[in-house]
Every structure is written in structure tokens, then in C-alpha cells.
Coordinates of C-alpha atoms in Angstrom, one line a residue:
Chain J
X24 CA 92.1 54.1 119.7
X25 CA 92.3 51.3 117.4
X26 CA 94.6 48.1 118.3
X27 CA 95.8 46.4 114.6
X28 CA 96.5 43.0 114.9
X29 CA 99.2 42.1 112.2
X30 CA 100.2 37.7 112.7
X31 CA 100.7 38.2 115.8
X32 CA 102.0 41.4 116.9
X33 CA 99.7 43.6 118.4
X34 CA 100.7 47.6 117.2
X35 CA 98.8 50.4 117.6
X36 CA 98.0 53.5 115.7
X37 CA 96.6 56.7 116.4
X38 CA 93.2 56.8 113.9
X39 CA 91.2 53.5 112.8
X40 CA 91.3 53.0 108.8
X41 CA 88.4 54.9 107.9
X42 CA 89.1 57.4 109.8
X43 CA 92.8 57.6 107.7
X44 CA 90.5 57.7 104.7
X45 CA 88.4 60.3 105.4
X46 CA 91.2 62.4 106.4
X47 CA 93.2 61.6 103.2
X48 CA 89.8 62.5 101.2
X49 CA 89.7 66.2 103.0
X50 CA 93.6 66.4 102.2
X51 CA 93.7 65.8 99.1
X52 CA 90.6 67.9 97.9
X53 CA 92.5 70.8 99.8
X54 CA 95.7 70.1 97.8
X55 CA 93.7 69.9 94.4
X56 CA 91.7 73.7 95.5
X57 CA 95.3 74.8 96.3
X58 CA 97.3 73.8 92.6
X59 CA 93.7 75.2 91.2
X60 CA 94.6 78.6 92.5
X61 CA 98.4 78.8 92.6
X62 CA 98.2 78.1 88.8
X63 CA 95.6 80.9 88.5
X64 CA 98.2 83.0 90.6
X65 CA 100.9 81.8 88.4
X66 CA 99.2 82.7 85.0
X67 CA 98.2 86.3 86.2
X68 CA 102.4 86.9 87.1
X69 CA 105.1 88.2 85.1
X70 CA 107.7 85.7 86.1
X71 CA 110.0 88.2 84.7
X72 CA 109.9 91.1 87.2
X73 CA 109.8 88.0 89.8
X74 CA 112.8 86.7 88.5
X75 CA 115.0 90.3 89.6
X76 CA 113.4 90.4 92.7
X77 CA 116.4 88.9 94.9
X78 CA 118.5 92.2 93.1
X79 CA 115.2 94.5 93.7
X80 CA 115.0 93.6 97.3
X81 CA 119.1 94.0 97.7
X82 CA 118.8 97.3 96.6
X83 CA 115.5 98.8 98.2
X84 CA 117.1 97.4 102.1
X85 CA 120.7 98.8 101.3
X86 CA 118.7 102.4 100.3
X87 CA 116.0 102.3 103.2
X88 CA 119.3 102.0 106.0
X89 CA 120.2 104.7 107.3
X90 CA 117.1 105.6 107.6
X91 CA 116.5 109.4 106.8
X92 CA 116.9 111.2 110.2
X93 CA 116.1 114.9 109.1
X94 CA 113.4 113.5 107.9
X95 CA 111.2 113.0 111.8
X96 CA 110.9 116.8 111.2
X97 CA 107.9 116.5 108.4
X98 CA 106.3 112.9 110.1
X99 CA 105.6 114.8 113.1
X100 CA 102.7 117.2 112.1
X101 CA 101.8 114.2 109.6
X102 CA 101.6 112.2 113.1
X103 CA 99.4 114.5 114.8
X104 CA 97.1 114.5 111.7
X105 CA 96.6 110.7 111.9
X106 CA 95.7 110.8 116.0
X107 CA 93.3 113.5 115.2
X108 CA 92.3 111.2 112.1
X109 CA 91.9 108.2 114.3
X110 CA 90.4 110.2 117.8
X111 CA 87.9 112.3 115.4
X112 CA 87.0 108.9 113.3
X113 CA 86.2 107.1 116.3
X114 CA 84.2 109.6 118.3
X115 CA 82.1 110.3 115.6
X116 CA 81.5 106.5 115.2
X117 CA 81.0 106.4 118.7
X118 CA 77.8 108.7 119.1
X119 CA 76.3 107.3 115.9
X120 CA 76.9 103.8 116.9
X121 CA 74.8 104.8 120.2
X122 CA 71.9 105.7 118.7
X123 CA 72.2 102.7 115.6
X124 CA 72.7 100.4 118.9
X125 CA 69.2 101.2 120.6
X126 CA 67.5 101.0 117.2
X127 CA 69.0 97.7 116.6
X128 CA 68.9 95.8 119.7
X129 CA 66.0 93.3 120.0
X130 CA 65.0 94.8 123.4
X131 CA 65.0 98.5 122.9
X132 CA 64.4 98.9 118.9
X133 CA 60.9 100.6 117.8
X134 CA 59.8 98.6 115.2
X135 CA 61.3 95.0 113.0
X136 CA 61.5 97.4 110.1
X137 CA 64.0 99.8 111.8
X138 CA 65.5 96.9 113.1
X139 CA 66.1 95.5 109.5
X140 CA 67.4 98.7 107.8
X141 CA 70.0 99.5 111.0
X142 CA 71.2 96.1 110.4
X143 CA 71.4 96.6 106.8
X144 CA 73.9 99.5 107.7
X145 CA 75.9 98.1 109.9
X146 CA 76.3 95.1 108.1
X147 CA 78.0 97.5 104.7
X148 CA 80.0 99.5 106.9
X149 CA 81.4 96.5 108.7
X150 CA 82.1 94.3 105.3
X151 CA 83.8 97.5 103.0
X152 CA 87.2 98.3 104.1
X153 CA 88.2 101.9 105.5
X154 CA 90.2 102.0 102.1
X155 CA 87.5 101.7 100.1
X156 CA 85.1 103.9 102.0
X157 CA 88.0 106.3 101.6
X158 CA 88.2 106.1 97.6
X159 CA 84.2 107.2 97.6
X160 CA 84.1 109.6 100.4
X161 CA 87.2 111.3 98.8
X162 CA 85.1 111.8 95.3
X163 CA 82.6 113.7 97.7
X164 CA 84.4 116.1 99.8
X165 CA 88.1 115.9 98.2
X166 CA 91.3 114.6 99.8
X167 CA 92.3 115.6 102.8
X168 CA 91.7 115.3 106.9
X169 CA 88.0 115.2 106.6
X170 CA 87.5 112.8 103.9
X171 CA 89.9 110.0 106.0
X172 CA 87.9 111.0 109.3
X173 CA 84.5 110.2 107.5
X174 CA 86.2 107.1 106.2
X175 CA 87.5 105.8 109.7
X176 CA 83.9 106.2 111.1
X177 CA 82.1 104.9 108.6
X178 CA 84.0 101.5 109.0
X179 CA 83.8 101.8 112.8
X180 CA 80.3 102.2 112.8
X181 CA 79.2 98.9 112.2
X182 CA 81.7 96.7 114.6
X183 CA 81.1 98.9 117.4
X184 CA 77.3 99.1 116.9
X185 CA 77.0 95.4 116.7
X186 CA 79.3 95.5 119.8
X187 CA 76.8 97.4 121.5
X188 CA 73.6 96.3 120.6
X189 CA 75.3 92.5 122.1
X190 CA 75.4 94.4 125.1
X191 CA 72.1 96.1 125.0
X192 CA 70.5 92.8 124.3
X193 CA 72.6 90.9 127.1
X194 CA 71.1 93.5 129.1
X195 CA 70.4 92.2 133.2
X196 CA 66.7 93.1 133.6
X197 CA 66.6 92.9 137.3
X198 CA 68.7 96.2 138.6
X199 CA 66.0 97.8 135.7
X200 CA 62.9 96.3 137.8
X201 CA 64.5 97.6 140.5
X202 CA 64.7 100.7 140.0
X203 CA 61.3 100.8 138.2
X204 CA 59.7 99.8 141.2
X205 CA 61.1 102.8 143.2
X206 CA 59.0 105.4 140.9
X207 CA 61.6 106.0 139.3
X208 CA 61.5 108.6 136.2
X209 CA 62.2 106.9 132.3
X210 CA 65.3 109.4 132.5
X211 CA 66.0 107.5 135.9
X212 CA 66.0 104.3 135.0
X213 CA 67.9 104.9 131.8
X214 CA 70.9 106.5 134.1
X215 CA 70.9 103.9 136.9
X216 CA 69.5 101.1 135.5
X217 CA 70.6 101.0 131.6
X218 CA 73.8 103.1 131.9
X219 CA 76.5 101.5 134.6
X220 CA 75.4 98.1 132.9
X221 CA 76.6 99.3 129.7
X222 CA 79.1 101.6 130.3
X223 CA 82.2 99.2 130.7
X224 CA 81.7 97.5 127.7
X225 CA 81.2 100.5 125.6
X226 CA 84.2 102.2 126.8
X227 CA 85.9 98.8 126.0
X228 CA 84.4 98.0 122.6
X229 CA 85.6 101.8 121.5
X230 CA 89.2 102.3 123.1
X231 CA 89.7 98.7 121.3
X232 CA 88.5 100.1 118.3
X233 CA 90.1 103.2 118.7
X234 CA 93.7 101.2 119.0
X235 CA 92.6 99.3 115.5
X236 CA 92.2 102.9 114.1
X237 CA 95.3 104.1 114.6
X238 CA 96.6 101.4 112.5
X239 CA 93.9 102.4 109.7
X240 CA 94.8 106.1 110.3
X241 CA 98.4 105.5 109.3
X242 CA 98.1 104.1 106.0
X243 CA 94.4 105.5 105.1
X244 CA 96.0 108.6 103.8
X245 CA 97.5 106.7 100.6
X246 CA 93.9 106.9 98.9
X247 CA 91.9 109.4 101.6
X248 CA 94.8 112.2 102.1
X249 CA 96.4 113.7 105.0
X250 CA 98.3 112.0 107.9
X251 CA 101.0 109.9 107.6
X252 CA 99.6 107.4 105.0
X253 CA 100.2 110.3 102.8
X254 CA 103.6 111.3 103.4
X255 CA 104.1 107.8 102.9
X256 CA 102.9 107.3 99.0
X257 CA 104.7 110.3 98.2
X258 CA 107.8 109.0 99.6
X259 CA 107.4 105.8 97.7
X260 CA 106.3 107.7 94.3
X261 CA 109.5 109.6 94.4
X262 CA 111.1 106.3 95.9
X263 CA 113.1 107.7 98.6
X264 CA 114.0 104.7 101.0
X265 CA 115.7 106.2 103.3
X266 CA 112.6 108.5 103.9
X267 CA 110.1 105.7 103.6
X268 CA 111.9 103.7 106.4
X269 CA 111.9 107.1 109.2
X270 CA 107.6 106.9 108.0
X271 CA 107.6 103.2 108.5
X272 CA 109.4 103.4 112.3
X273 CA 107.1 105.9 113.3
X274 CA 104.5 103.9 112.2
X275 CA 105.7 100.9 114.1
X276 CA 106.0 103.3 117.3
X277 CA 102.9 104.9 117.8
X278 CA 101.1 101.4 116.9
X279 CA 103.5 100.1 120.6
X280 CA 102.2 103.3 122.0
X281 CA 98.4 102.3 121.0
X282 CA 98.2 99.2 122.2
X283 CA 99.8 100.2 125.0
X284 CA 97.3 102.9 126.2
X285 CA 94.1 101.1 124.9
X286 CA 95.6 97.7 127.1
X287 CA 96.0 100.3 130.2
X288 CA 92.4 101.7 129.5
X289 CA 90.8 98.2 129.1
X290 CA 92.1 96.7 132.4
X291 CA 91.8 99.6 134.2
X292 CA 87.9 99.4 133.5
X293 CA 87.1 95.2 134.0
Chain P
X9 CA 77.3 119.8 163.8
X10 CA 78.0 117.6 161.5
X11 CA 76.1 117.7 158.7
X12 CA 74.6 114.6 157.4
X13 CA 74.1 113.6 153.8
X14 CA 70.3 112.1 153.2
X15 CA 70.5 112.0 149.5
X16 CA 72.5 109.0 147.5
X17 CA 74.5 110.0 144.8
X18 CA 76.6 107.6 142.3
X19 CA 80.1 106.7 143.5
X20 CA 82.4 108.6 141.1
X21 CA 85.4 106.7 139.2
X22 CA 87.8 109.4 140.2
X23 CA 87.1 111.1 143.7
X24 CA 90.0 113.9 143.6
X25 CA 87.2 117.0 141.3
X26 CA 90.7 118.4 140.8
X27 CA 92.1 115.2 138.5
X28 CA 88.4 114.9 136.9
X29 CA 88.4 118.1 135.9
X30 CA 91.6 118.5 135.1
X31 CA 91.1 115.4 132.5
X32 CA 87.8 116.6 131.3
X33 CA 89.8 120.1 130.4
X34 CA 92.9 118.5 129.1
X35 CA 90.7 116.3 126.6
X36 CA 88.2 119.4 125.5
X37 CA 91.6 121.0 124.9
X38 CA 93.0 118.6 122.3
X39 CA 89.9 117.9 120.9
X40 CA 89.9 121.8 120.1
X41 CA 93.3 121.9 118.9
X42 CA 92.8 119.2 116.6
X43 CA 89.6 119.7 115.4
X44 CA 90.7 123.4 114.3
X45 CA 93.8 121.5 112.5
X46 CA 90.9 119.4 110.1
X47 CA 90.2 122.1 107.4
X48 CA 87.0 121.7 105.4
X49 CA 87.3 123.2 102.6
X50 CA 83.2 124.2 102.0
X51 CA 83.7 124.7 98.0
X52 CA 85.0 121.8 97.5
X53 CA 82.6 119.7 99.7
X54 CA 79.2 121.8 98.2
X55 CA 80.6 120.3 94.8
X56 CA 81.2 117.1 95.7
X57 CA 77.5 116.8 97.9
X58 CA 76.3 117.4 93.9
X59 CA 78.1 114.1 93.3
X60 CA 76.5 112.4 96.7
X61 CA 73.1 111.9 94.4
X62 CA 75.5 109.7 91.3
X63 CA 77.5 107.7 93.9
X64 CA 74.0 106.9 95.5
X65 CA 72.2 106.0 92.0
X66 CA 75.2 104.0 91.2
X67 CA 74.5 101.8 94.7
X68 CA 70.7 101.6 93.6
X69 CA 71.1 100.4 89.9
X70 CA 74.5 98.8 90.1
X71 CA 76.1 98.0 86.7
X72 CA 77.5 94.4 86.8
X73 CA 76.8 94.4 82.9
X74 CA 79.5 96.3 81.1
X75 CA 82.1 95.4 83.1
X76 CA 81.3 92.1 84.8
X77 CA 83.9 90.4 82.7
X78 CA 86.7 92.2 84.7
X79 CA 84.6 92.1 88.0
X80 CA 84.2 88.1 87.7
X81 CA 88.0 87.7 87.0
X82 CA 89.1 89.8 89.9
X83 CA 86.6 88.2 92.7
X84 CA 88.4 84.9 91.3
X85 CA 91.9 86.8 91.8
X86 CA 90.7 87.7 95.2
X87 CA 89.2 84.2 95.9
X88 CA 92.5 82.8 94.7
X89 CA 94.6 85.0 96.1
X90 CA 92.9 84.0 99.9
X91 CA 93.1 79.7 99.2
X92 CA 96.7 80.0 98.0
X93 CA 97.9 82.7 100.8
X94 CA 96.0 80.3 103.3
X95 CA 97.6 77.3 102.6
X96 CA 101.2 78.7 102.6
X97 CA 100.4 80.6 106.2
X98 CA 99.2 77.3 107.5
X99 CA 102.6 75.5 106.7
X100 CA 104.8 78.2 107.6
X101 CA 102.8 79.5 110.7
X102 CA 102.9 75.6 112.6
X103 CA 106.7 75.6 113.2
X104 CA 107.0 79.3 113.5
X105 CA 103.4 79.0 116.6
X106 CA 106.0 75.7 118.1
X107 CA 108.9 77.7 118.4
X108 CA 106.9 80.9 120.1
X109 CA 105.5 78.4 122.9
X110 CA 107.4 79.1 125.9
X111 CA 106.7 75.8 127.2
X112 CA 108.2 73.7 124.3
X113 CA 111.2 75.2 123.0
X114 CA 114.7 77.0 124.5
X115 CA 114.6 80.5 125.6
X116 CA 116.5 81.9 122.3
X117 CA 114.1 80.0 119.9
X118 CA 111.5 81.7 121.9
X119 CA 112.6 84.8 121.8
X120 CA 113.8 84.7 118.2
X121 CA 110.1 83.3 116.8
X122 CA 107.9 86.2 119.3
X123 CA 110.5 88.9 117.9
X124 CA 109.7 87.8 114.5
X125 CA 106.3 87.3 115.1
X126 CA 105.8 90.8 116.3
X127 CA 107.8 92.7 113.6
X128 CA 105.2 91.4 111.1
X129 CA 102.7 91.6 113.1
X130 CA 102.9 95.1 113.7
X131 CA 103.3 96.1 109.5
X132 CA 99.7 97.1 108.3
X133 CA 98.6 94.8 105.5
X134 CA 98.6 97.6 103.0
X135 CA 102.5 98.7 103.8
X136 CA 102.8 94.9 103.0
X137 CA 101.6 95.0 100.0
X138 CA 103.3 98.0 99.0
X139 CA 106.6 96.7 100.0
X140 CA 105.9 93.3 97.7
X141 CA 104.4 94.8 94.8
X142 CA 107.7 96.7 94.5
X143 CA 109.8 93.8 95.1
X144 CA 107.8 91.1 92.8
X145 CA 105.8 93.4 90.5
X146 CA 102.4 94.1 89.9
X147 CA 100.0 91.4 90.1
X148 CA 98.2 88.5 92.3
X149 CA 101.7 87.1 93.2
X150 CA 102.6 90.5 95.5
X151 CA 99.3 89.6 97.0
X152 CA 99.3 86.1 97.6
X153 CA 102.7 87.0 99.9
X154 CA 101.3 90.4 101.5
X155 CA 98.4 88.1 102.5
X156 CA 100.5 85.2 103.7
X157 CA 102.8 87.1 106.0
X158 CA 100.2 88.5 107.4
X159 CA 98.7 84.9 108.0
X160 CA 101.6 83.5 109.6
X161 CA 101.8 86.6 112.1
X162 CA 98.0 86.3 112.7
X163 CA 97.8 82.4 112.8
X164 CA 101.2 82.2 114.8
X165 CA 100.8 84.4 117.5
X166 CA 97.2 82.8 118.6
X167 CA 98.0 79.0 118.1
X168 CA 101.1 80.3 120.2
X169 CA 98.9 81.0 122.7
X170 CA 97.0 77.7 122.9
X171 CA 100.0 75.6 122.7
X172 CA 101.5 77.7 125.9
X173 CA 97.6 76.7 127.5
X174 CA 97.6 73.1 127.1
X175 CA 97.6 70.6 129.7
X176 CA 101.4 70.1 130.7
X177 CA 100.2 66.4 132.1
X178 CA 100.0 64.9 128.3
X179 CA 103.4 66.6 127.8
X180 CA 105.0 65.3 131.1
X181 CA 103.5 61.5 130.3
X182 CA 104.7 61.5 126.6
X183 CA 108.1 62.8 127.7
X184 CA 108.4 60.5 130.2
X185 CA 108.3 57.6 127.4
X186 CA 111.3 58.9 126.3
X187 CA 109.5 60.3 123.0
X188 CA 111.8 62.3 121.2
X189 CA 111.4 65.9 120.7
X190 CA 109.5 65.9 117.0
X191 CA 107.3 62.9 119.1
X192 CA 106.5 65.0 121.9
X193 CA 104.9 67.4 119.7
X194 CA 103.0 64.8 117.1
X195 CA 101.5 63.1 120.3
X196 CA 101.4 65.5 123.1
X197 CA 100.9 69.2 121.9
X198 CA 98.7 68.9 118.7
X199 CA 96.5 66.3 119.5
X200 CA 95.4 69.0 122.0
X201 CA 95.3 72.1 119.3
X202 CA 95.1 70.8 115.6
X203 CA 90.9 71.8 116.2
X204 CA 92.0 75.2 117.6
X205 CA 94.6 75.4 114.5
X206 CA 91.8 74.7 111.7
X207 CA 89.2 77.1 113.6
X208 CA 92.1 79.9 113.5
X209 CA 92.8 78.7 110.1
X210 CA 89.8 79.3 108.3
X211 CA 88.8 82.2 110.3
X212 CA 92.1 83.8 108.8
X213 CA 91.1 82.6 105.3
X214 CA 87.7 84.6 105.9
X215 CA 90.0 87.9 107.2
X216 CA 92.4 87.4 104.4
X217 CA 89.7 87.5 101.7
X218 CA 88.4 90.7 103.0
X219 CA 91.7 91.7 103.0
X220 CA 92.3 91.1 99.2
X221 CA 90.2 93.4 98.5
X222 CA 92.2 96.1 99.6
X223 CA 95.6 95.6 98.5
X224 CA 94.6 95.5 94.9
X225 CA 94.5 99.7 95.6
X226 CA 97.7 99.8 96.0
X227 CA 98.7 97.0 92.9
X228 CA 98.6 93.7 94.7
X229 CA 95.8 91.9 92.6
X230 CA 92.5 91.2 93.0
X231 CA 89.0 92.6 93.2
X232 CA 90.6 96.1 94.6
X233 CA 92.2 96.9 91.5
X234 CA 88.9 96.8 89.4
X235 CA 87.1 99.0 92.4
X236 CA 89.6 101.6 92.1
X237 CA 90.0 102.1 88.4
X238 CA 86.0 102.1 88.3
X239 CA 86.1 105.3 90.8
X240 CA 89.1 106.6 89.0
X241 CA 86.5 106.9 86.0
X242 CA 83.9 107.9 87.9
X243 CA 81.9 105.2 86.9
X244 CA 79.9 104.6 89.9
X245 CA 77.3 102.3 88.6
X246 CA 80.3 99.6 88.5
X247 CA 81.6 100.6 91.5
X248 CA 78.4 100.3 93.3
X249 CA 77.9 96.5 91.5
X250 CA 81.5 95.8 92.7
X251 CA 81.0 96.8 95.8
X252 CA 77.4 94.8 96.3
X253 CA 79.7 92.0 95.1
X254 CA 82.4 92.4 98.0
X255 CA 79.3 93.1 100.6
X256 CA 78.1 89.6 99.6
X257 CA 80.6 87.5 99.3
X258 CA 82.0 89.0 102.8
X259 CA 78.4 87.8 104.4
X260 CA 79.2 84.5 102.7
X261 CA 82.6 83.6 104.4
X262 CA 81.9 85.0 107.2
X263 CA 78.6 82.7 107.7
X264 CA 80.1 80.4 105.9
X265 CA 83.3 79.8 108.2
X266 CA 81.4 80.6 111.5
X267 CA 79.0 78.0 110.4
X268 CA 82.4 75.7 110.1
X269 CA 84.0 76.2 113.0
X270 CA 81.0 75.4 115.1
X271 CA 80.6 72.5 113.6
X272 CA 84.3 71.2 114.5
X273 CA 84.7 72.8 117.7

């Protein structure tokens, strides 16, 4: 903490001078990276259609209230589509993730060349968005259920893979030796040695992405089909607010209910 | 006699069979019911498995030739898209965090801020982005917004959490100065988080990039927009280059602002 003597006065100040410089420096060359991109931003707009928003966003609030009551009558099945979306996506993820795991952690994997091309795999899935993986799967097997379900668990895939190879490799060797040194069978030691280590975390890793997948589930339908991500575009296509808003409270509900249930799951296992 | 056990068997997490069971049956059940509810239609997948063959010669010899002019402009959209949204969610996420912190700020404020902060927070980015493209219009400008709320609901809720963690000692000793309340917080609170706010920070820049290339499916700018008219053309040796692209520069960030943070922290 510098102490600046100025006459006679002694005052002090939080940073010395260089230390103000420096900071300046990193300031400013944030500000200049900022204007760089707002004015890209601003080229790229129609200024125009910005100009009506404040009457745009008048009219799209006063016809999304009151909300389209009837309308909880078609979101329901479409809610059930996207749990089954998300519970199906994530299973599926699951079991593969299992078997990418072993092959990937450092410990357990066969070979460095099976090691590099898991890794490989898990590092796409994890880096493509569930929307995207959605707009190819959907050219293979056409819209619908299927093609969001494939879409869910090909995103999982990677996070909880890496999650559990972590584990694998975090792995305490000593309950293993353990149980080796009782004579115990490979399909033993796998079951009382590999398994209660693992287990909580697994369980973990894939309620928490489960809960991530709901959210996904809901609007994945938009490009993927089925659930309620669908209802929703066609709502907006044929612009009915009032519908749109009944989707979007749904929406906001079973995400609560999510989080709820994966929190509940989570503590109940730590 | 009573009979005595000799073998050891694994405690079980849930003694009562009936309730284990009863769960096991109960979860086979739904997964029946919904898994009869997902219709495959088997025509329409043994056409598309003739497509599987393209999409995966379009990953192997990505195009990044014919169309690299629009790919290049929309990972600059998507790049600035992320910087602009950043910077905006860092100003308007600090006094939005300050008035979420139970320990800093009058019961309404607090309640007021974490009310706000969870209504955003619980609107999926793409809904976001739907809701500003058709308030603002197509373009980079819905997405610079979509991307920004969702930074302040991110960056808020978690630097919320550190400021209600810090030590209360500082605060109690720059109070007791007679520091005003603007004071309190310069000298007290974010001397103690301004490292955890940058880490957050630029950890949310890394998710909001990945993010930008999402909303530009549904009209919000950026990279996404290209992706999904190449697919709507079924050209897959673009899509396949564009998606390399995304796979790279997501690596890049994300080593990128790891490497960052440890540095600072």
C-alpha cells in the first residue's frame, strides 16, 4: 500500500503509480476491443426495425397477457414428449458414456490410440450445441421424437464421459488391493472395488445432466421436432402470444420442478 | 435356533424389498410408456441412413472454399457478438450481484434483484433470442442482448454468491470508519471479489461464444445462421468445414480462458 507524500501531507492511495498504469493499459485496450465490435454490431443492424421496437415490444406483452388458458390442453402431451426426450436422451448417453469412460481414462484404457480417438469424440460432442447436432441428426432420420433424443445424447455424451473418466482416474487404489488380495474374481473386484467408488459420482454427474436436459428438451424441438420446443415455433410462426406465453410458463415450471428433483437426488446421494 | 448369516453381502440403499421394488417397477413402467410414445418411422430413417455416408464425407473433406467468405464473416459476428454482450453483462451484472447480497443491501432490494435474477435465469437462451429477434429484428443486435441477459443472470447470481461469502471483518472495520455506503463496497466487498468477478467474467465470455453459435438458428446473428442455411441446402461439405471451425475455436477459448483464470487466481 503505497503512502504519497505531497509537501507535506501524507495521503494514501489504494495502488502505487505503476500499478495505476498498468491497470489503465488493460482498460483501455478492453474499451478499444469493445467500440471494435459494437461498431461491427452496429453496421450488421437495421437501425430501422430497432427504431419500432419500444411499439413492437408494447404490442407483443399486451397480446401474450392473458395468457391462453385452453391452451395447457395441447402443452401437456407436448410436456410428456420432452421428459421422455430428456429421460431417453440422457440414459442413452449414460450407458455409452460408460463404456467411452473406461476407454478414456488413463488407468483403465487399452491402448494411447484408443485413448486419443475417445477423446477426440468426446471433445465434438461436448463443443457442438444440442441444436446443431439436432439440424444434422434431423437430415438423417427426419423430425420428430427420435431425432431430438439422438440429439440430447449426443451432446451429453461428452460432459458426462469426461465426468467419469475424472472419476475413474481419481480412482482410490487401496480398497482395489484390498480386495485383490482376498482372491478375489476380475468380476469381484470390479463390483466391490471399482463400483461403490464410482457410483455416487456417476449418479451425480447424470441426474445433473439430466436437469440441464430438460432445459435442452424444451426448446430442442424448434429445429429437431416433437416436444414442447415445437409447439413453441409454431406458436410463434402463426404469432399467437397469448399461446406462446401458456408454452413459456410451462416451460418455466417444469425447469423449478427439475432442479428441484435433481437437488433432492444429488444430496440425498453425498 | 436362530439361524446365523456366515456370508457378507453389500448393505442395500433402501432396506424395505417392497419400496425397491416397487421403484424398480414404477421406473420400467414409464420407461415403457414412453418409449412406445417415440415412433420411428423405419422408411424414413432407411433413407436418411443413405444420407449418413454425405453428412460423413462432408466432415472428412470439409469445404471452407466456396463459402468461406460467409463463414469468416459470421465467426467474426459470433466473436463480436461474445466481446460486445460481455462487456455490457459485466457493467450491468456488478450492481444487479450488490443488490442480490443478503449481507449488503435491505431485504426488498434483495428480494427484488434474486426475483429478477431468477426470471432470467430460468429463460433458455434460445427463447431469448427468439423473444429479441422479434422485438429488434433480425441480425447481430438481437444477439448481442439475448447473450447479455443471459450474462447478467449467469455472472449475477454467482458473484452474488461470493459477495454473501466474504469475510464480514473487512466490512465491519470499514463501516466502523464511518465509510459511506458506495465506500463500504469500493473498499470492503470488491477488494475481496473483483479476481472472482474477472474469473466469472471471462469464463462467461467463453460460454457466451459457444452460445452464439446457436441463436443464429433461430435469426440472432452469427456463425449459426451460416450452419443452418448450409444444412438447409444440403450442402454438407460447408457444413462439415463450419462446424470444424466452431469445434476449434470452442477448444481455443476454452484453453484459452482456463489458461487465464489460473493465471489470476
Amino acid at each position: 500500500m503505497p503512502i504519497i507524500t505531497k509537501g507535506n501531507s501524507l495521503s494514501w492511495k489504494r495502488k502505487t503509480p505503476s500499478q495505476q498504469r498498468t491497470q489503465f493499459l488493460v482498460v483501455l485496450s478492453i474499451v478499444v476491443i469493445f467500440l471494435i465490435s459494437a461498431s461491427y454490431i452496429s453496421k450488421q443492424t437495421m437501425w430501422e426495425f430497432v427504431s419500432d421496437a419500444p411499439i413492437q415490444i408494447r404490442d407483443f406483452i399486451s397480446r401474450m397477457f392473458p395468457p391462453d388458458v385452453k391452451y395447457f390442453g395441447r402443452v401437456a402431451p407436448a410436456l410428456w414428449d420432452t421428459i421422455t426426450i430428456s429421460v431417453f436422451g440422457t440414459g442413452i448417453a449414460v450407458v455409452i458414456s460408460f463404456a467411452l469412460a473406461i476407454l478414456a481414462a488413463k488407468n483403465t484404457t487399452p491402448n494411447s490410440a484408443v485413448r486419443m480417438v475417445v477423446l477426440t469424440i468426446i471433445v465434438a460432442s461436448r463443443s457442438v450445441n444440442s441444436m446443431i447436432w439436432a439440424l444434422l441428426i434431423v437430415q438423417i432420420v427426419g423430425p420428430g421424437l427420435l431425432a431430438s433424443i439422438i440429439a440430447i445424447a449426443i451432446r451429453s455424451l461428452g460432459m458426462i464421459s469426461k465426468l467419469m473418466y475424472e472419476a475413474i482416474e481419481e480412482i482410490n487404489t487401496e480398497p482395489i488391493e484390498a480386495i485383490t488380495a482376498t482372491g478375489a474374481s476380475r468380476a469381484q473386484i470390479f463390483v466391490y472395488g471399482y463400483l461403490p467408488q464410482l457410483m455416487p459420482s456417476f449418479v451425480g454427474t447424470s441426474v445433473y445432466r439430466w436437469e440441464n436436459n430438460i432445459r435442452e428438451s424444451t426448446i430442442i424441438g424448434i429445429v429437431g421436432g416433437g416436444g414442447i420446443g415445437m409447439l413453441l415455433n409454431s406458436a410463434i410462426n402463426r404469432l399467437a402470444w397469448d399461446q406462446v406465453m401458456s408454452i413459456l410458463i410451462v416451460i418455466f415450471l417444469t425447469v423449478v420442478v427439475a432442479e428441484w428433483v435433481s437437488a433432492k437426488v444429488r444430496k440425498s446421494i453425498s | 435356533m436362530q439361524e446365523v448369516r456366515t456370508t457378507w453381502r453389500k448393505k442395500r440403499k433402501i432396506e424395505n424389498p417392497l419400496i425397491r421394488y416397487g421403484i424398480l417397477v414404477l421406473v420400467l413402467a414409464y420407461l415403457y410408456l414412453a418409449g412406445t410414445g417415440v415412433e420411428v418411422n423405419a422408411d424414413r430413417v432407411s433413407r436418411g441412413l443413405s444420407r449418413v455416408g454425405l453428412l460423413f464425407s462432408g466432415f472428412f473433406q470439409p469445404d471452407f472454399q466456396s463459402r468461406g467468405k460467409y463463414i469468416v464473416e459470421g465467426i467474426l459476428e459470433s466473436v463480436a457478438m461474445t466481446l460486445a454482450s460481455s462487456a455490457f453483462a459485466m457493467i450491468l451484472a456488478v450492481p444487479i450481484a450488490l443488490g442480490a447480497s443478503r449481507n449488503i443491501v435491505p431485504k426488498w432490494v434483495y428480494l427484488i434483484c434474486r426475483v429478477f435474477l431468477m426470471l432470467i435465469r430460468s429463460l433458455h437462451v434460445v427463447i431469448l433470442g427468439i423473444i429479441f429477434v422479434i422485438m429488434f429484428g433480425y441480425g447481430p443486435l438481437a444477439g448481442v442482448l439475448t447473450l447479455m441477459v443471459n450474462g447478467v443472470g449467469f455472472i449475477g447470481k454467482l458473484l452474488a454468491e461470493d459477495i454473501e461469502n466474504i469475510q464480514e471483518e473487512q466490512l465491519e472495520a470499514i463501516r466502523a470508519t464511518g465509510a459511506s455506503w458506495l465506500k463500504t463496497v469500493v473498499y470492503a466487498v470488491w477488494p475481496q471479489v473483483s479476481t472472482r468477478f474477472i474469473g466469472l467474467s471471462i469464463y462467461r465470455a467463453d460460454i457466451s461464444f459457444r452460445q452464439s453459435t446457436v441463436i443464429g438458428i433461430v435469426g440472432a446473428g452469427g456463425i449459426g445462421a451460416v450452419l443452418d442455411t448450409a444444412m438447409g441446402r444440403y450442402d454438407y461439405h460447408t457444413a462439415g468445414a463450419i462446424l470444424l471451425v466452431i469445434i476449434i475455436m470452442v477448444l481455443v477459448t476454452e484453453y484459452g480462458s482456463s489458461a487465464i483464470r489460473r493465471r489470476i487466481v
